[in-house]
Coordinates of C-alpha atoms in Angstrom, one line a residue:
M1 CA 10.0 -10.0 6.6
A2 CA 6.8 -8.9 8.0
L3 CA 6.0 -11.0 11.1
M4 CA 2.8 -9.1 11.7
L5 CA 0.1 -11.8 12.1
R6 CA -3.2 -9.9 12.0
P7 CA -4.5 -9.9 15.6
W8 CA -7.9 -8.8 14.3
A9 CA -8.3 -12.0 12.3
F10 CA -9.4 -13.7 15.4
L11 CA -11.7 -11.0 16.8
L12 CA -15.3 -10.0 16.2
F13 CA -15.1 -6.4 15.2
L14 CA -18.2 -4.3 15.9
A15 CA -18.6 -0.9 14.2
L16 CA -18.6 1.9 16.7
G17 CA -21.0 4.8 16.7
S18 CA -24.4 5.4 15.0
Y19 CA -24.6 4.7 11.3
D20 CA -28.2 4.0 11.0
E21 CA -29.0 5.8 7.8
F22 CA -27.2 7.4 4.9
G23 CA -30.1 9.9 4.5
L24 CA -29.4 10.7 0.9
Q25 CA -31.5 11.5 -2.1
S26 CA -31.1 9.4 -5.2
R27 CA -30.1 11.4 -8.3
R28 CA -29.8 9.9 -11.7
N29 CA -28.5 11.9 -14.7
G30 CA -28.5 15.0 -12.5
V31 CA -32.3 14.9 -11.9
A32 CA -33.6 14.4 -8.3
Q33 CA -35.7 11.2 -7.9
A34 CA -37.8 10.1 -5.0
T35 CA -36.1 10.3 -1.7
Q36 CA -34.5 7.1 -0.7
R37 CA -33.8 6.4 3.0
V38 CA -32.0 3.4 4.3
F39 CA -32.5 2.5 8.0
L40 CA -30.8 -0.1 10.1
Y41 CA -31.2 -3.4 8.3
P42 CA -33.4 -6.0 9.8
Q43 CA -32.3 -9.6 10.5
S44 CA -29.7 -10.3 7.8
P45 CA -30.5 -12.9 5.1
K46 CA -28.5 -16.1 4.9
V47 CA -24.9 -15.1 4.3
S48 CA -23.4 -17.0 1.4
S49 CA -20.1 -18.8 1.7
I50 CA -16.9 -16.7 1.6
V51 CA -15.3 -19.5 -0.4
S52 CA -16.0 -17.9 -3.8
T53 CA -13.8 -17.0 -6.7
K54 CA -15.7 -13.8 -6.9
Y55 CA -13.7 -12.4 -4.0
R56 CA -10.4 -13.0 -5.9
T57 CA -9.2 -9.8 -7.5
A58 CA -9.1 -9.5 -11.2
Y59 CA -6.1 -7.2 -11.7
H60 CA -4.2 -7.0 -8.4
F61 CA -1.2 -9.2 -8.0
Q62 CA -1.7 -12.6 -6.2
P63 CA -0.7 -16.2 -6.8
P64 CA -3.3 -18.8 -7.8
K65 CA -3.4 -20.2 -4.3
N66 CA -1.8 -20.2 -0.8
W67 CA -0.4 -17.4 1.4
I68 CA 1.5 -14.3 0.1
N69 CA 2.9 -11.4 2.1
D70 CA 5.8 -9.0 1.5
P71 CA 6.9 -8.0 -2.0
N72 CA 10.6 -8.8 -2.2
G73 CA 13.5 -7.7 -4.5
P74 CA 11.5 -6.0 -7.3
M75 CA 13.7 -5.0 -10.2
Y76 CA 13.8 -4.2 -13.9
Y77 CA 16.4 -6.2 -15.7
N78 CA 17.0 -6.6 -19.5
G79 CA 13.5 -5.7 -20.5
I80 CA 11.7 -7.7 -17.8
Y81 CA 10.1 -6.7 -14.5
H82 CA 10.7 -9.2 -11.7
Q83 CA 8.5 -9.5 -8.6
F84 CA 9.5 -11.8 -5.8
Y85 CA 7.3 -12.3 -2.8
Q86 CA 7.0 -14.1 0.5
Y87 CA 5.1 -17.3 -0.2
N88 CA 3.9 -20.4 1.6
P89 CA 3.9 -23.2 -1.1
N90 CA 2.0 -25.5 1.3
G91 CA -1.0 -23.6 2.4
S92 CA -2.9 -20.3 3.0
L93 CA -1.5 -19.5 6.5
W94 CA 1.9 -17.9 7.2
G95 CA 4.7 -20.5 7.3
N96 CA 7.3 -22.5 5.3
I97 CA 8.3 -19.2 3.6
V98 CA 10.1 -19.1 0.3
W99 CA 10.5 -16.5 -2.4
G100 CA 7.8 -16.8 -5.1
H101 CA 8.8 -15.4 -8.4
S102 CA 6.8 -13.8 -11.3
V103 CA 7.8 -11.7 -14.3
S104 CA 6.2 -9.1 -16.5
T105 CA 6.8 -6.7 -19.3
D106 CA 4.1 -4.2 -18.2
L107 CA 3.7 -4.5 -14.4
I108 CA 0.1 -5.7 -14.9
N109 CA 0.2 -9.1 -16.6
W110 CA 2.4 -11.6 -14.9
I111 CA 3.9 -15.0 -15.6
R112 CA 4.6 -17.3 -12.6
F113 CA 7.7 -19.5 -12.2
E114 CA 8.8 -21.9 -9.5
P115 CA 10.1 -20.3 -6.3
A116 CA 13.5 -18.5 -6.8
I117 CA 14.8 -19.0 -3.2
E118 CA 13.9 -22.1 -1.1
R119 CA 14.8 -23.3 2.3
T120 CA 17.8 -25.6 1.4
T121 CA 20.8 -24.5 3.6
P122 CA 21.5 -24.2 7.3
S123 CA 21.4 -20.4 7.0
D124 CA 17.8 -20.3 5.7
I125 CA 16.3 -23.7 6.7
N126 CA 13.6 -22.1 8.9
G127 CA 12.6 -19.4 6.3
C128 CA 13.7 -17.4 3.4
W129 CA 12.5 -14.0 4.5
T130 CA 12.4 -10.5 3.1
G131 CA 15.3 -8.8 1.2
S132 CA 16.2 -6.7 -1.8
A133 CA 17.7 -6.8 -5.2
T134 CA 20.6 -4.7 -6.4
I135 CA 22.1 -4.4 -9.9
L136 CA 25.9 -4.5 -9.4
K137 CA 28.5 -3.0 -11.6
G138 CA 28.6 -4.8 -14.9
G139 CA 24.8 -5.3 -14.8
R140 CA 24.8 -8.5 -12.6
P141 CA 21.8 -8.7 -10.2
A142 CA 22.3 -9.8 -6.6
I143 CA 19.7 -10.5 -3.9
I144 CA 20.5 -10.2 -0.2
Y145 CA 17.7 -11.7 2.0
T146 CA 17.1 -12.7 5.6
G147 CA 17.3 -16.4 6.5
A148 CA 16.2 -18.0 9.7
D149 CA 19.0 -20.4 10.5
T150 CA 19.2 -23.7 12.3
E151 CA 19.2 -21.8 15.6
K152 CA 16.3 -19.6 14.3
R153 CA 18.6 -16.6 14.4
Q154 CA 18.0 -14.0 11.6
V155 CA 21.0 -13.8 9.3
Q156 CA 21.6 -12.2 5.9
N157 CA 22.3 -14.3 2.8
I158 CA 23.1 -13.6 -0.8
V159 CA 22.1 -15.3 -4.1
F160 CA 23.1 -14.7 -7.7
P161 CA 21.4 -15.7 -11.0
K162 CA 22.6 -19.1 -12.3
N163 CA 22.4 -18.1 -15.9
L164 CA 22.4 -14.4 -17.0
S165 CA 21.4 -15.5 -20.5
D166 CA 18.1 -16.7 -19.2
P167 CA 15.8 -13.6 -19.7
Y168 CA 13.6 -14.7 -16.8
L169 CA 16.4 -15.5 -14.3
R170 CA 14.6 -18.6 -13.1
E171 CA 17.4 -20.1 -11.1
W172 CA 19.5 -18.6 -8.4
I173 CA 22.7 -19.9 -6.7
K174 CA 23.6 -19.7 -3.0
P175 CA 27.4 -19.2 -2.5
D176 CA 29.1 -21.4 0.1
N177 CA 30.0 -18.3 2.2
N178 CA 26.5 -17.7 3.4
P179 CA 25.5 -16.2 5.8
L180 CA 27.2 -12.9 4.9
I181 CA 26.1 -11.0 8.0
Q182 CA 25.2 -12.5 11.4
P183 CA 23.5 -10.8 14.4
V184 CA 26.7 -10.1 16.3
G185 CA 27.5 -7.1 18.4
Q186 CA 26.6 -5.6 21.7
G187 CA 23.0 -4.7 22.1
L188 CA 21.8 -6.6 19.0
N189 CA 18.8 -8.8 19.3
S190 CA 19.2 -11.9 17.0
D191 CA 15.4 -12.3 16.7
Q192 CA 15.0 -8.8 15.4
F193 CA 17.5 -8.4 12.6
R194 CA 16.1 -8.6 9.1
D195 CA 15.0 -7.2 5.8
P196 CA 18.1 -5.7 4.1
T197 CA 17.6 -2.8 1.8
T198 CA 18.8 -2.3 -1.8
G199 CA 22.4 -1.4 -2.0
W200 CA 23.9 2.0 -2.8
I201 CA 27.4 3.4 -3.4
G202 CA 28.9 6.1 -1.3
P203 CA 31.5 8.7 -2.4
D204 CA 34.2 6.4 -1.2
G205 CA 33.1 3.8 -3.8
L206 CA 31.9 1.3 -1.2
W207 CA 28.6 -0.4 -1.3
R208 CA 26.2 0.1 1.6
I209 CA 23.0 -1.6 2.8
A210 CA 20.8 -1.1 5.8
V211 CA 19.2 -3.8 7.9
G212 CA 16.2 -3.4 10.2
A213 CA 17.1 -4.2 13.8
E214 CA 16.4 -3.8 17.5
L215 CA 19.5 -2.3 19.0
N216 CA 19.7 -1.8 22.8
G217 CA 15.9 -2.1 22.9
Y218 CA 15.3 0.6 20.3
S219 CA 14.6 0.6 16.5
A220 CA 17.5 1.0 14.1
A221 CA 18.5 0.8 10.5
L222 CA 22.0 -0.7 10.9
L223 CA 24.5 0.3 8.3
Y224 CA 27.0 -2.1 6.6
K225 CA 29.8 -1.5 4.0
S226 CA 31.4 -3.7 1.4
E227 CA 33.9 -3.4 -1.5
D228 CA 32.6 -6.5 -3.3
F229 CA 28.9 -6.8 -2.1
V230 CA 29.9 -10.1 -0.4
N231 CA 32.2 -9.2 2.5
W232 CA 30.4 -6.8 4.8
T233 CA 31.5 -4.8 7.8
R234 CA 29.1 -3.1 10.2
V235 CA 29.6 0.7 10.6
D236 CA 29.9 1.8 14.2
H237 CA 26.8 3.9 14.0
P238 CA 23.3 3.2 12.5
L239 CA 22.1 4.8 9.3
Y240 CA 19.4 6.1 11.7
S241 CA 17.9 5.0 15.0
S242 CA 14.9 6.0 17.1
N243 CA 13.8 5.4 20.7
A244 CA 10.2 5.7 19.6
S245 CA 9.8 1.9 19.0
T246 CA 11.6 -1.4 19.4
M247 CA 11.9 -2.7 15.8
W248 CA 11.6 -1.5 12.3
E249 CA 10.7 -4.1 9.7
C250 CA 11.2 -3.8 5.9
P251 CA 13.3 -0.5 5.8
D252 CA 13.6 1.1 2.5
F253 CA 16.0 3.9 1.7
F254 CA 16.0 6.0 -1.6
A255 CA 16.7 9.4 -3.1
V256 CA 14.1 11.8 -4.5
L257 CA 14.1 15.2 -6.2
P258 CA 11.6 17.6 -4.9
G259 CA 8.8 18.3 -7.3
K260 CA 10.1 15.8 -9.9
N261 CA 8.1 12.6 -10.6
S262 CA 11.2 11.0 -12.1
G263 CA 13.1 8.5 -10.0
L264 CA 16.7 8.3 -9.0
D265 CA 19.0 5.3 -9.1
L266 CA 20.9 4.9 -5.9
S267 CA 23.8 3.2 -7.6
A268 CA 24.4 6.4 -9.7
A269 CA 25.5 9.8 -8.6
I270 CA 22.8 11.6 -6.7
P271 CA 22.3 15.2 -8.0
N272 CA 22.5 18.3 -5.8
G273 CA 19.2 19.3 -4.2
A274 CA 18.1 15.7 -3.8
K275 CA 16.4 14.5 -0.6
H276 CA 16.4 11.0 0.9
V277 CA 13.5 9.0 2.3
L278 CA 13.8 6.4 5.0
K279 CA 10.7 4.2 5.1
M280 CA 10.0 1.7 7.9
S281 CA 7.2 -0.8 8.7
L282 CA 5.8 -0.7 12.2
D283 CA 2.4 -0.4 14.0
N284 CA 0.8 -2.4 11.2
C285 CA 1.6 0.3 8.6
D286 CA 4.4 1.9 6.6
K287 CA 5.8 5.2 7.8
Y288 CA 8.5 7.4 6.5
M289 CA 10.8 10.4 7.1
V290 CA 12.2 12.9 4.6
G291 CA 15.6 14.2 5.1
V292 CA 19.2 14.4 3.9
Y293 CA 21.9 11.7 3.6
D294 CA 24.9 13.3 5.3
L295 CA 27.9 12.0 3.4
K296 CA 30.4 13.1 6.0
S297 CA 28.7 11.3 8.9
D298 CA 27.3 8.5 6.7
A299 CA 23.9 8.9 8.3
F300 CA 20.4 9.9 7.5
V301 CA 19.3 13.2 9.1
P302 CA 15.5 13.8 9.0
D303 CA 14.2 17.3 8.3
T304 CA 11.7 16.9 11.1
V305 CA 11.7 14.5 14.1
L306 CA 8.4 13.9 15.8
D307 CA 8.6 12.2 19.2
D308 CA 5.1 10.8 18.9
R309 CA 5.2 8.2 16.1
R310 CA 1.5 8.4 15.7
L311 CA 2.2 11.7 13.9
W312 CA 4.8 10.2 11.5
S313 CA 3.8 10.4 7.8
R314 CA 2.4 7.2 6.2
I315 CA 2.8 5.7 2.8
D316 CA -0.8 4.5 3.0
Y317 CA -3.5 5.0 5.6
G318 CA -5.3 1.7 5.1
N319 CA -4.4 -2.0 4.7
Y320 CA -0.9 -1.7 3.3
Y321 CA 2.4 -3.0 4.8
A322 CA 6.0 -4.2 4.1
S323 CA 6.3 -2.0 1.0
K324 CA 9.4 -2.1 -1.2
S325 CA 10.5 0.3 -3.9
F326 CA 12.8 0.1 -6.9
F327 CA 14.2 2.3 -9.6
D328 CA 12.6 1.5 -13.0
S329 CA 15.4 2.3 -15.5
K330 CA 13.0 1.7 -18.4
R331 CA 10.9 4.8 -17.6
G332 CA 13.1 6.6 -15.2
R333 CA 10.7 6.4 -12.3
R334 CA 10.6 5.0 -8.8
I335 CA 7.9 2.3 -8.2
I336 CA 6.6 1.1 -4.8
W337 CA 4.7 -2.1 -4.0
G338 CA 2.9 -3.0 -0.7
W339 CA 1.3 -6.1 0.8
T340 CA -2.4 -6.1 1.6
N341 CA -3.7 -8.9 3.7
E342 CA -7.1 -10.4 4.1
T343 CA -9.4 -9.0 6.8
D344 CA -11.5 -12.1 7.3
S345 CA -10.5 -14.9 9.7
S346 CA -7.7 -17.4 9.4
S347 CA -10.3 -20.2 9.1
D348 CA -11.8 -18.4 6.2
D349 CA -8.3 -18.2 4.6
V350 CA -8.0 -22.0 5.0
A351 CA -11.4 -22.6 3.5
K352 CA -10.7 -20.3 0.5
G353 CA -7.2 -21.7 0.0
W354 CA -5.6 -18.3 -0.6
A355 CA -4.7 -15.2 1.4
G356 CA -3.1 -11.9 0.6
I357 CA -2.6 -9.6 -2.5
H358 CA -0.3 -6.8 -3.5
A359 CA -1.5 -3.3 -4.1
I360 CA -1.2 -1.9 -7.6
P361 CA 2.4 -0.7 -8.2
R362 CA 2.6 3.0 -7.7
T363 CA 4.9 5.7 -9.0
I364 CA 6.2 7.6 -6.0
W365 CA 7.9 11.0 -5.8
L366 CA 8.4 14.0 -3.5
D367 CA 6.3 17.1 -3.6
S368 CA 7.8 20.5 -4.4
N369 CA 7.8 21.5 -0.7
S370 CA 10.0 18.5 0.2
K371 CA 7.5 17.5 2.9
Q372 CA 5.2 14.8 1.4
L373 CA 5.5 11.8 -0.8
L374 CA 3.0 11.6 -3.7
Q375 CA 1.8 8.3 -5.2
W376 CA -0.2 7.4 -8.3
P377 CA -1.0 4.0 -9.9
V378 CA 1.5 3.2 -12.7
E379 CA 0.1 4.4 -16.0
E380 CA 0.1 0.8 -17.4
I381 CA -3.0 0.0 -15.4
E382 CA -4.9 2.2 -17.8
S383 CA -4.5 -0.4 -20.5
L384 CA -7.2 -2.5 -18.7
R385 CA -9.8 0.2 -19.1
R386 CA -12.7 -0.6 -21.4
E387 CA -16.2 0.9 -21.3
E388 CA -16.1 4.5 -20.3
V389 CA -18.8 6.8 -18.9
G390 CA -18.4 10.5 -18.3
H391 CA -20.3 13.3 -16.7
Q392 CA -19.6 17.0 -16.5
S393 CA -21.0 19.9 -14.6
L394 CA -22.9 18.0 -12.0
E395 CA -24.1 19.7 -8.8
L396 CA -24.5 17.8 -5.6
N397 CA -26.6 19.4 -2.9
Q398 CA -26.9 18.1 0.6
G399 CA -28.3 14.6 0.6
D400 CA -27.7 14.0 -3.2
L401 CA -26.7 10.6 -4.6
F402 CA -25.7 10.4 -8.2
E403 CA -25.6 6.9 -9.5
I404 CA -22.7 6.0 -11.8
K405 CA -24.1 3.5 -14.4
G406 CA -22.9 1.8 -17.6
I407 CA -19.8 0.2 -16.2
D408 CA -18.8 -3.0 -14.3
T409 CA -19.0 -1.8 -10.7
L410 CA -17.1 -4.8 -9.4
Q411 CA -14.0 -4.0 -11.6
A412 CA -13.7 -0.3 -12.1
D413 CA -11.4 2.8 -12.3
V414 CA -13.2 6.0 -11.2
E415 CA -11.8 9.6 -11.3
I416 CA -13.9 12.4 -9.8
Y417 CA -13.1 16.1 -9.3
F418 CA -14.9 18.0 -6.6
E419 CA -15.2 21.8 -6.7
L420 CA -16.3 23.5 -3.5
T421 CA -18.6 26.4 -3.6
S422 CA -18.2 27.9 -0.1
I423 CA -14.9 26.9 1.5
D424 CA -15.3 29.8 4.0
R425 CA -17.8 27.6 5.8
A426 CA -15.2 25.0 6.6
G427 CA -15.2 24.1 10.3
P428 CA -12.2 24.5 12.5
F429 CA -9.5 21.8 12.5
D430 CA -8.6 20.2 15.8
P431 CA -4.9 18.9 15.9
S432 CA -5.8 16.3 18.4
W433 CA -7.6 14.4 15.6
L434 CA -4.2 13.5 14.2
L435 CA -3.5 11.2 17.2
D436 CA -6.4 8.9 16.2
I437 CA -7.7 9.7 12.8
E438 CA -9.7 6.4 12.5
K439 CA -11.6 7.4 15.6
H440 CA -12.4 10.8 14.0
C441 CA -13.5 9.0 10.8
R442 CA -15.9 6.8 12.8
E443 CA -17.3 9.9 14.6
A444 CA -17.6 11.9 11.4
G445 CA -18.9 9.2 9.1
A446 CA -20.6 9.6 5.7
S447 CA -24.0 9.9 7.4
V448 CA -22.9 12.8 9.7
H449 CA -23.7 16.1 8.1
G450 CA -20.9 18.7 8.1
D451 CA -20.3 22.1 6.8
V452 CA -18.1 21.2 3.8
G453 CA -18.5 17.5 3.5
P454 CA -18.7 14.6 3.7
F455 CA -18.7 14.2 -0.1
G456 CA -17.2 11.4 -2.2
L457 CA -17.9 8.0 -3.6
V458 CA -19.9 5.0 -2.5
V459 CA -18.8 1.7 -4.0
L460 CA -19.9 -2.0 -3.8
A461 CA -23.3 -1.0 -2.5
S462 CA -26.3 -3.3 -2.4
D463 CA -29.7 -2.2 -3.7
N464 CA -30.9 -1.1 -0.3
M465 CA -27.5 0.3 0.9
E466 CA -27.4 -2.1 3.8
E467 CA -24.0 -3.0 2.4
H468 CA -21.7 -0.2 1.1
T469 CA -18.2 1.2 1.3
S470 CA -17.8 5.0 1.3
V471 CA -14.6 6.9 0.4
H472 CA -15.1 10.6 1.2
F473 CA -13.6 13.9 2.2
R474 CA -14.3 16.6 4.8
V475 CA -12.7 20.1 4.7
Y476 CA -11.4 21.9 7.8
K477 CA -9.7 25.3 8.2
S478 CA -6.5 25.5 10.2
Q479 CA -4.9 28.9 10.5
E480 CA -3.8 29.9 7.0
K481 CA -4.3 26.5 5.4
Y482 CA -7.0 23.9 4.7
M483 CA -6.8 20.3 6.1
I484 CA -8.6 17.7 4.1
L485 CA -9.8 14.6 5.9
M486 CA -10.1 11.5 3.7
C487 CA -11.8 8.4 5.0
S488 CA -12.4 4.9 3.6
D489 CA -15.2 3.6 5.8
L490 CA -15.7 -0.2 5.8
R491 CA -18.1 -0.5 8.7
K492 CA -21.1 -1.2 6.4
S493 CA -19.0 -3.0 3.8
S494 CA -20.4 -6.5 4.5
L495 CA -23.1 -8.4 6.3
R496 CA -20.6 -11.1 7.1
P497 CA -19.7 -11.5 10.8
E498 CA -16.2 -11.5 12.2
L499 CA -14.6 -9.3 9.5
Y500 CA -12.2 -6.4 10.3
T501 CA -14.2 -3.4 9.1
P502 CA -12.5 -0.2 10.3
A503 CA -13.0 3.4 9.2
Y504 CA -9.5 4.2 7.8
G505 CA -8.5 7.8 7.4
G506 CA -5.8 10.4 7.1
F507 CA -5.3 14.2 6.7
F508 CA -3.5 16.2 4.1
E509 CA -2.8 19.9 3.6
F510 CA -4.3 21.5 0.5
D511 CA -4.3 24.9 -1.0
L512 CA -8.0 25.1 -2.1
E513 CA -7.7 28.8 -3.2
K514 CA -5.0 27.8 -5.7
E515 CA -6.0 24.3 -6.8
K516 CA -9.8 24.8 -6.7
T517 CA -10.7 21.1 -7.0
I518 CA -10.0 18.0 -4.9
S519 CA -9.6 14.8 -6.9
L520 CA -10.5 11.3 -5.9
R521 CA -9.4 8.2 -7.9
T522 CA -10.5 4.8 -6.8
L523 CA -9.7 1.4 -8.2
I524 CA -12.4 -1.2 -7.4
D525 CA -11.3 -4.8 -7.8
R526 CA -13.9 -7.1 -6.2
S527 CA -12.5 -7.4 -2.7
A528 CA -10.0 -4.5 -3.1
V529 CA -10.8 -0.8 -2.9
E530 CA -7.7 1.3 -3.5
S531 CA -8.1 5.1 -3.3
F532 CA -5.9 8.1 -4.1
G533 CA -7.0 11.6 -2.8
G534 CA -5.7 15.0 -3.7
G535 CA -3.6 13.9 -6.7
G536 CA -1.9 11.2 -4.7
R537 CA -1.3 13.1 -1.5
L538 CA -3.1 10.5 0.5
C539 CA -3.7 6.8 -0.3
I540 CA -6.0 4.3 1.4
M541 CA -6.0 0.6 0.5
A542 CA -8.9 -1.5 1.8
R543 CA -10.3 -5.1 1.6
V544 CA -14.0 -5.7 1.7
Y545 CA -16.2 -8.8 1.2
P546 CA -19.8 -7.7 0.5
V547 CA -22.4 -10.4 0.4
T548 CA -24.1 -8.6 -2.5
L549 CA -21.0 -9.3 -4.6
I550 CA -21.9 -13.0 -4.5
N551 CA -25.6 -12.7 -4.6
G552 CA -26.0 -10.2 -7.3
G553 CA -24.8 -6.8 -8.7
T554 CA -23.5 -3.8 -6.9
R555 CA -24.1 -0.1 -7.3
M556 CA -21.8 3.0 -7.2
Y557 CA -22.6 6.6 -6.4
A558 CA -21.1 10.1 -6.1
F559 CA -22.6 11.8 -3.1
N560 CA -22.6 14.9 -0.9
N561 CA -23.9 14.9 2.6
G562 CA -22.6 18.3 3.7
T563 CA -24.6 21.5 4.0
S564 CA -22.5 23.2 1.3
T565 CA -23.2 22.4 -2.3
V566 CA -20.4 20.6 -4.1
K567 CA -19.9 20.8 -7.9
V568 CA -18.4 17.9 -10.0
P569 CA -16.9 19.5 -13.1
Q570 CA -15.7 16.1 -14.3
L571 CA -16.4 12.5 -13.5
K572 CA -15.0 9.6 -15.5
A573 CA -15.3 5.9 -14.9
W574 CA -14.2 2.8 -16.7
S575 CA -14.8 -0.9 -16.5
M576 CA -11.6 -2.8 -16.0
R577 CA -10.6 -6.0 -17.9
R578 CA -9.2 -9.0 -16.1
A579 CA -5.4 -9.1 -16.2
Q580 CA -3.4 -12.2 -16.8
V581 CA -2.0 -12.5 -13.2
N582 CA 0.4 -15.3 -12.5
V583 CA -0.5 -17.6 -15.4
K584 CA 2.0 -20.4 -15.8
I585 CA 3.8 -21.0 -19.1
G586 CA 5.1 -24.4 -20.2

């Protein structure tokens, strides 16, 4: 259960640094047009109301109204995908949390049902918080979730489907022996004890789960064992613990095979050579470690332990939190979901009547070097593509803008490949940038000329560019490797006041001499901009609320503002149809 409550929602965020002009030439169909310069905008026109259906996404997951946060208990069962989620049935602010429930056959179009788990017993009367689904032996699903009890302690409860013959599993039963696990034991904080993982079976045939906790003032994934998935005993040591923070929310633990984009089922035998991933939610983002699950010690052992948690790897470098993965037995892949909140104010959320979406479900796997997770939108999202435009063999010199026309720029899927002509001109990489990458993205924005970069994509832009969001790369040289900076800069995304408009960013290693091109894929869905760089090496999810989206159309450009020429061997873009998200059947 993510208890992160958006401190920025109450602050006026002012963009740092100079961003007074984009300074780019407009290029249409590869032919240079008159130079177009955009200076600091004058007094803004009247800003239209944020209470508009145009800001609701067209193909990202969200309920028709009210508050949504963590994805819970995703699973594939008897031909149906189930997505549960933290939901306030009474309003668009956090509170009164129950488990919303939706089902799908394709992960894109969803049917909404009544809440699956509600606050009806002493062990969850103050909230039905985050948990996970596990398919037990014999094919029976079970969900273990955190409840806030009458004393507001965090305890772990279980539910089972009422009727396995119901293909939608609409009703769930709470056994009388709840709660199964209580926050007892020396050093355990009863207010920081939540979010059980999916279960897995050890070589001794016993089930295991991990629960996020604060133990003796430090973060821990506590380990519990059971023969029957109902009676649990705490193991005398955590699955893993760290003194780098005080609490891990929403832990996730799963196995991966290096270099294979197929998934592994934790309830089955794990093949030799597999690695394990421990994911945790903290610092308003999702971080992870890659390592091995030591069967003898019954503990997770990371390959690398970094003392400074600012350097830990992240699932996503933008607005993405409380993610949950599951094994998709239909296609043999592992899929991960994450929550993306609003970045306007809480009063805006009340006025709109809704708050929060989920990112597009992603296939997730481990690279061949066993160092980094890779992610890519599930292939089913491509079923929404309609009009396609394509360009080949473009050349972007310093200051060039190439407008992408012929598609719906509010709902689009864009794939671009950038080929660099002079990587030897890449500037030196400074490792200190890794400690505050957003600061570096602010200082090295899209308007700041570099040697190799910035180059990338501008989306949701107004005619005069006073509103725009840029997703771009810069290339640096570090010893024998190249470091690619990817930024999603929201500082000019909207004329609206009191929005959170950061410059998100992250670095990834890349073998430019081997791979030649850097790819960028961006899904634009009205107020959502979700980007995947370097074939999924780095992901950035963002929320933006441009006034031009309400007042008129938006524009989209590929650009280069570096001194080195960048080639675009291939650019493809599609309009995206509206999905049927959370329609209600009779």
